[in-house]
């Protein structure tokens, strides 16, 4: 019996060592799998970060392009408005000068007509002038 019991002790010792070795192997395998999963996660995270950085860089470039386009549009719009304002100013000035010349011509014509009337009827003109002076004096006294 002692040989059987020593045999059982030996076989159970080998079984425990084998189980222990198997547990170590499984633990090492789990560690390796965890490292591999961690490395894969890091690689995916790095790739995702690089992708996001590239997208942000593209967005910045696009935004800079839009900003430049808006600046150019505003500049050309301002230049167009400036040209229109100068054209309008010139048109108004030309129209004002035309009206001023017409008014001068009309005043000159009226003055000539008045002079001719005074020469044609001097007594009547003096009486009209005296009447206008009298009414003016009465109104503004």
PDB file of C-alpha atoms in Angstrom:
ATOM      1  CA  UNK A   1       0.000   0.000   0.000  1.00  0.00           C
ATOM      2  CA  UNK A   2       2.726   2.261   0.630  1.00  0.00           C
ATOM      3  CA  UNK A   3       3.918   1.828  -2.889  1.00  0.00           C
ATOM      4  CA  UNK A   4       0.472   2.653  -4.146  1.00  0.00           C
ATOM      5  CA  UNK A   5       0.145   5.633  -1.953  1.00  0.00           C
ATOM      6  CA  UNK A   6       3.590   6.900  -2.925  1.00  0.00           C
ATOM      7  CA  UNK A   7       2.653   6.340  -6.550  1.00  0.00           C
ATOM      8  CA  UNK A   8      -0.520   8.356  -6.028  1.00  0.00           C
ATOM      9  CA  UNK A   9       1.468  11.140  -4.387  1.00  0.00           C
ATOM     10  CA  UNK A  10       3.862  11.185  -7.287  1.00  0.00           C
ATOM     11  CA  UNK A  11       1.138  11.145  -9.901  1.00  0.00           C
ATOM     12  CA  UNK A  12      -0.772  13.846  -8.109  1.00  0.00           C
ATOM     13  CA  UNK A  13       2.457  15.892  -7.920  1.00  0.00           C
ATOM     14  CA  UNK A  14       2.942  15.572 -11.624  1.00  0.00           C
ATOM     15  CA  UNK A  15      -0.677  16.493 -12.245  1.00  0.00           C
ATOM     16  CA  UNK A  16      -0.356  19.601 -10.080  1.00  0.00           C
ATOM     17  CA  UNK A  17       2.831  20.639 -11.846  1.00  0.00           C
ATOM     18  CA  UNK A  18       1.188  20.072 -15.209  1.00  0.00           C
ATOM     19  CA  UNK A  19      -1.866  22.088 -14.153  1.00  0.00           C
ATOM     20  CA  UNK A  20       0.416  24.762 -12.785  1.00  0.00           C
ATOM     21  CA  UNK A  21       2.373  24.850 -16.051  1.00  0.00           C
ATOM     22  CA  UNK A  22      -0.832  24.907 -18.049  1.00  0.00           C
ATOM     23  CA  UNK A  23      -2.157  27.799 -15.917  1.00  0.00           C
ATOM     24  CA  UNK A  24       1.114  29.676 -16.454  1.00  0.00           C
ATOM     25  CA  UNK A  25       0.898  29.015 -20.187  1.00  0.00           C
ATOM     26  CA  UNK A  26      -2.691  30.249 -20.271  1.00  0.00           C
ATOM     27  CA  UNK A  27      -1.735  33.281 -18.192  1.00  0.00           C
ATOM     28  CA  UNK A  28       1.167  34.046 -20.518  1.00  0.00           C
ATOM     29  CA  UNK A  29      -1.098  33.529 -23.529  1.00  0.00           C
ATOM     30  CA  UNK A  30      -3.690  35.891 -21.967  1.00  0.00           C
ATOM     31  CA  UNK A  31      -0.937  38.447 -21.331  1.00  0.00           C
ATOM     32  CA  UNK A  32       0.258  38.132 -24.923  1.00  0.00           C
ATOM     33  CA  UNK A  33      -3.320  38.476 -26.188  1.00  0.00           C
ATOM     34  CA  UNK A  34      -3.863  41.523 -23.971  1.00  0.00           C
ATOM     35  CA  UNK A  35      -0.594  43.073 -25.208  1.00  0.00           C
ATOM     36  CA  UNK A  36      -1.577  42.370 -28.797  1.00  0.00           C
ATOM     37  CA  UNK A  37      -5.050  43.849 -28.209  1.00  0.00           C
ATOM     38  CA  UNK A  38      -3.470  46.867 -26.502  1.00  0.00           C
ATOM     39  CA  UNK A  39      -1.011  47.329 -29.358  1.00  0.00           C
ATOM     40  CA  UNK A  40      -3.838  47.011 -31.884  1.00  0.00           C
ATOM     41  CA  UNK A  41      -5.923  49.508 -29.889  1.00  0.00           C
ATOM     42  CA  UNK A  42      -2.982  51.919 -29.783  1.00  0.00           C
ATOM     43  CA  UNK A  43      -2.412  51.519 -33.509  1.00  0.00           C
ATOM     44  CA  UNK A  44      -6.117  52.115 -34.205  1.00  0.00           C
ATOM     45  CA  UNK A  45      -6.164  55.104 -31.857  1.00  0.00           C
ATOM     46  CA  UNK A  46      -3.021  56.501 -33.512  1.00  0.00           C
ATOM     47  CA  UNK A  47      -4.548  56.016 -36.951  1.00  0.00           C
ATOM     48  CA  UNK A  48      -7.827  57.602 -35.827  1.00  0.00           C
ATOM     49  CA  UNK A  49      -5.929  60.533 -34.344  1.00  0.00           C
ATOM     50  CA  UNK A  50      -3.920  60.971 -37.552  1.00  0.00           C
ATOM     51  CA  UNK A  51      -7.144  60.814 -39.585  1.00  0.00           C
ATOM     52  CA  UNK A  52      -8.766  63.437 -37.333  1.00  0.00           C
ATOM     53  CA  UNK A  53      -5.697  65.672 -37.546  1.00  0.00           C
ATOM     54  CA  UNK A  54      -5.755  65.365 -41.343  1.00  0.00           C
ATOM     55  CA  UNK A  55      -9.458  66.243 -41.398  1.00  0.00           C
ATOM     56  CA  UNK A  56      -8.856  69.241 -39.121  1.00  0.00           C
ATOM     57  CA  UNK A  57      -6.017  70.379 -41.400  1.00  0.00           C
ATOM     58  CA  UNK A  58      -8.316  70.066 -44.441  1.00  0.00           C
ATOM     59  CA  UNK A  59     -11.035  71.992 -42.606  1.00  0.00           C
ATOM     60  CA  UNK A  60      -8.539  74.738 -41.755  1.00  0.00           C
ATOM     61  CA  UNK A  61      -7.464  74.917 -45.387  1.00  0.00           C
ATOM     62  CA  UNK A  62     -11.088  75.016 -46.523  1.00  0.00           C
ATOM     63  CA  UNK A  63     -11.880  77.722 -43.975  1.00  0.00           C
ATOM     64  CA  UNK A  64      -8.872  79.734 -45.116  1.00  0.00           C
ATOM     65  CA  UNK A  65     -10.088  79.364 -48.708  1.00  0.00           C
ATOM     66  CA  UNK A  66     -13.586  80.496 -47.772  1.00  0.00           C
ATOM     67  CA  UNK A  67     -12.142  83.427 -45.828  1.00  0.00           C
ATOM     68  CA  UNK A  68     -10.014  84.442 -48.818  1.00  0.00           C
ATOM     69  CA  UNK A  69     -13.014  84.109 -51.126  1.00  0.00           C
ATOM     70  CA  UNK A  70     -15.151  86.262 -48.829  1.00  0.00           C
ATOM     71  CA  UNK A  71     -12.348  88.822 -48.526  1.00  0.00           C
ATOM     72  CA  UNK A  72     -11.998  88.970 -52.316  1.00  0.00           C
ATOM     73  CA  UNK A  73     -15.767  89.166 -52.743  1.00  0.00           C
ATOM     74  CA  UNK A  74     -16.010  91.955 -50.175  1.00  0.00           C
ATOM     75  CA  UNK A  75     -13.088  93.773 -51.808  1.00  0.00           C
ATOM     76  CA  UNK A  76     -14.590  93.521 -55.263  1.00  0.00           C
ATOM     77  CA  UNK A  77     -17.999  94.495 -53.872  1.00  0.00           C
ATOM     78  CA  UNK A  78     -16.498  97.505 -52.131  1.00  0.00           C
ATOM     79  CA  UNK A  79     -14.634  98.464 -55.297  1.00  0.00           C
ATOM     80  CA  UNK A  80     -17.828  98.098 -57.309  1.00  0.00           C
ATOM     81  CA  UNK A  81     -19.747 100.208 -54.784  1.00  0.00           C
ATOM     82  CA  UNK A  82     -16.970 102.823 -54.863  1.00  0.00           C
ATOM     83  CA  UNK A  83     -17.085 102.973 -58.674  1.00  0.00           C
ATOM     84  CA  UNK A  84     -20.884 103.288 -58.600  1.00  0.00           C
ATOM     85  CA  UNK A  85     -20.690 106.034 -55.979  1.00  0.00           C
ATOM     86  CA  UNK A  86     -18.160 107.988 -58.046  1.00  0.00           C
ATOM     87  CA  UNK A  87     -20.260 107.501 -61.179  1.00  0.00           C
ATOM     88  CA  UNK A  88     -23.369 108.692 -59.324  1.00  0.00           C
ATOM     89  CA  UNK A  89     -21.447 111.663 -57.923  1.00  0.00           C
ATOM     90  CA  UNK A  90     -20.272 112.580 -61.411  1.00  0.00           C
ATOM     91  CA  UNK A  91     -23.796 112.207 -62.813  1.00  0.00           C
ATOM     92  CA  UNK A  92     -25.253 114.413 -60.049  1.00  0.00           C
ATOM     93  CA  UNK A  93     -22.500 116.998 -60.510  1.00  0.00           C
ATOM     94  CA  UNK A  94     -23.047 117.046 -64.283  1.00  0.00           C
ATOM     95  CA  UNK A  95     -26.811 117.399 -63.840  1.00  0.00           C
ATOM     96  CA  UNK A  96     -26.299 120.189 -61.280  1.00  0.00           C
ATOM     97  CA  UNK A  97     -23.973 122.046 -63.614  1.00  0.00           C
ATOM     98  CA  UNK A  98     -26.469 121.644 -66.457  1.00  0.00           C
ATOM     99  CA  UNK A  99     -29.321 123.022 -64.315  1.00  0.00           C
ATOM    100  CA  UNK A 100     -27.110 125.885 -63.112  1.00  0.00           C
ATOM    101  CA  UNK A 101     -26.242 126.823 -66.695  1.00  0.00           C
ATOM    102  CA  UNK A 102     -29.917 126.650 -67.679  1.00  0.00           C
ATOM    103  CA  UNK A 103     -30.820 128.874 -64.726  1.00  0.00           C
ATOM    104  CA  UNK A 104     -28.098 131.361 -65.717  1.00  0.00           C
ATOM    105  CA  UNK A 105     -29.326 131.380 -69.293  1.00  0.00           C
ATOM    106  CA  UNK A 106     -32.926 131.872 -68.181  1.00  0.00           C
ATOM    107  CA  UNK A 107     -31.899 134.694 -65.816  1.00  0.00           C
ATOM    108  CA  UNK A 108     -29.894 136.323 -68.607  1.00  0.00           C
ATOM    109  CA  UNK A 109     -32.854 136.052 -70.970  1.00  0.00           C
ATOM    110  CA  UNK A 110     -35.186 137.474 -68.331  1.00  0.00           C
ATOM    111  CA  UNK A 111     -32.749 140.350 -67.690  1.00  0.00           C
ATOM    112  CA  UNK A 112     -32.558 141.110 -71.406  1.00  0.00           C
ATOM    113  CA  UNK A 113     -36.342 141.021 -71.733  1.00  0.00           C
ATOM    114  CA  UNK A 114     -36.706 143.293 -68.713  1.00  0.00           C
ATOM    115  CA  UNK A 115     -34.128 145.729 -70.082  1.00  0.00           C
ATOM    116  CA  UNK A 116     -35.942 145.817 -73.413  1.00  0.00           C
ATOM    117  CA  UNK A 117     -39.256 146.474 -71.665  1.00  0.00           C
ATOM    118  CA  UNK A 118     -37.752 149.287 -69.589  1.00  0.00           C
ATOM    119  CA  UNK A 119     -36.292 150.872 -72.719  1.00  0.00           C
ATOM    120  CA  UNK A 120     -39.574 150.479 -74.574  1.00  0.00           C
ATOM    121  CA  UNK A 121     -41.753 151.879 -71.758  1.00  0.00           C
ATOM    122  CA  UNK A 122     -39.566 153.841 -69.291  1.00  0.00           C
ATOM    123  CA  UNK A 123     -42.390 155.773 -67.549  1.00  0.00           C
ATOM    124  CA  UNK A 124     -44.448 152.653 -66.983  1.00  0.00           C
ATOM    125  CA  UNK A 125     -41.350 150.859 -65.597  1.00  0.00           C
ATOM    126  CA  UNK A 126     -40.613 153.703 -63.153  1.00  0.00           C
ATOM    127  CA  UNK A 127     -44.243 153.702 -61.923  1.00  0.00           C
ATOM    128  CA  UNK A 128     -44.202 149.903 -61.499  1.00  0.00           C
ATOM    129  CA  UNK A 129     -40.920 150.115 -59.603  1.00  0.00           C
ATOM    130  CA  UNK A 130     -42.333 152.851 -57.332  1.00  0.00           C
ATOM    131  CA  UNK A 131     -45.474 150.810 -56.655  1.00  0.00           C
ATOM    132  CA  UNK A 132     -43.431 147.709 -55.819  1.00  0.00           C
ATOM    133  CA  UNK A 133     -41.205 149.789 -53.501  1.00  0.00           C
ATOM    134  CA  UNK A 134     -44.238 151.288 -51.751  1.00  0.00           C
ATOM    135  CA  UNK A 135     -45.861 147.851 -51.205  1.00  0.00           C
ATOM    136  CA  UNK A 136     -42.567 146.428 -49.992  1.00  0.00           C
ATOM    137  CA  UNK A 137     -42.133 149.278 -47.524  1.00  0.00           C
ATOM    138  CA  UNK A 138     -45.677 148.835 -46.184  1.00  0.00           C
ATOM    139  CA  UNK A 139     -45.323 145.092 -45.779  1.00  0.00           C
ATOM    140  CA  UNK A 140     -41.991 145.077 -43.974  1.00  0.00           C
ATOM    141  CA  UNK A 141     -42.367 148.118 -41.769  1.00  0.00           C
TER     142      UNK A 141
END
